[in-house]
C-alpha cells in the first residue's frame, strides 16, 4: 500500500500498464532508505528500477508515461 501520493502515482501508472512489479517499504528501515538514495544518487523515493536499471522517481515516470516512453521501455523489458 503506497504511503504517499508520489508512490501512489507510480503504483497507478504501473497498474495501468498491467505489468507485474514489486514494492519495498523503505520507510521501515532508515539504513535501507538512505542506502537506496546513495545507490541511485537520487534524493527522493519512490524509485523505479526496470531490469535492475534505475529509471527515476514519480515525476520522471509520469513524464515518461505521458509521452509513451514508459510503455515502450516496459514492452522491451518484457520482450527480453
mmCIF file of C-alpha atoms in Angstrom, residues 1 8 16 21 23-24 27-28 35 41 47-48 50 64 75 78:
data_model
loop_
_atom_site.group_PDB
_atom_site.id
_atom_site.type_symbol
_atom_site.label_atom_id
_atom_site.label_comp_id
_atom_site.label_asym_id
_atom_site.label_seq_id
_atom_site.Cartn_x
_atom_site.Cartn_y
_atom_site.Cartn_z
ATOM 1 C CA UNK A 1 0.000 0.000 0.000
ATOM 2 C CA UNK A 8 0.575 6.043 -5.317
ATOM 3 C CA UNK A 16 -2.475 0.817 -15.792
ATOM 4 C CA UNK A 21 6.071 -5.199 -10.060
ATOM 5 C CA UNK A 23 7.471 -2.883 -3.815
ATOM 6 C CA UNK A 24 9.585 -2.450 -0.730
ATOM 7 C CA UNK A 27 10.202 3.832 5.433
ATOM 8 C CA UNK A 28 10.536 0.991 7.925
ATOM 9 C CA UNK A 35 21.176 3.344 1.100
ATOM 10 C CA UNK A 41 22.306 9.055 -6.482
ATOM 11 C CA UNK A 47 12.499 4.969 -7.033
ATOM 12 C CA UNK A 48 11.679 2.793 -10.016
ATOM 13 C CA UNK A 50 13.315 -1.805 -14.636
ATOM 14 C CA UNK A 64 7.626 9.074 -19.479
ATOM 15 C CA UNK A 75 7.489 -3.675 -23.647
ATOM 16 C CA UNK A 78 9.350 -7.886 -21.014
#
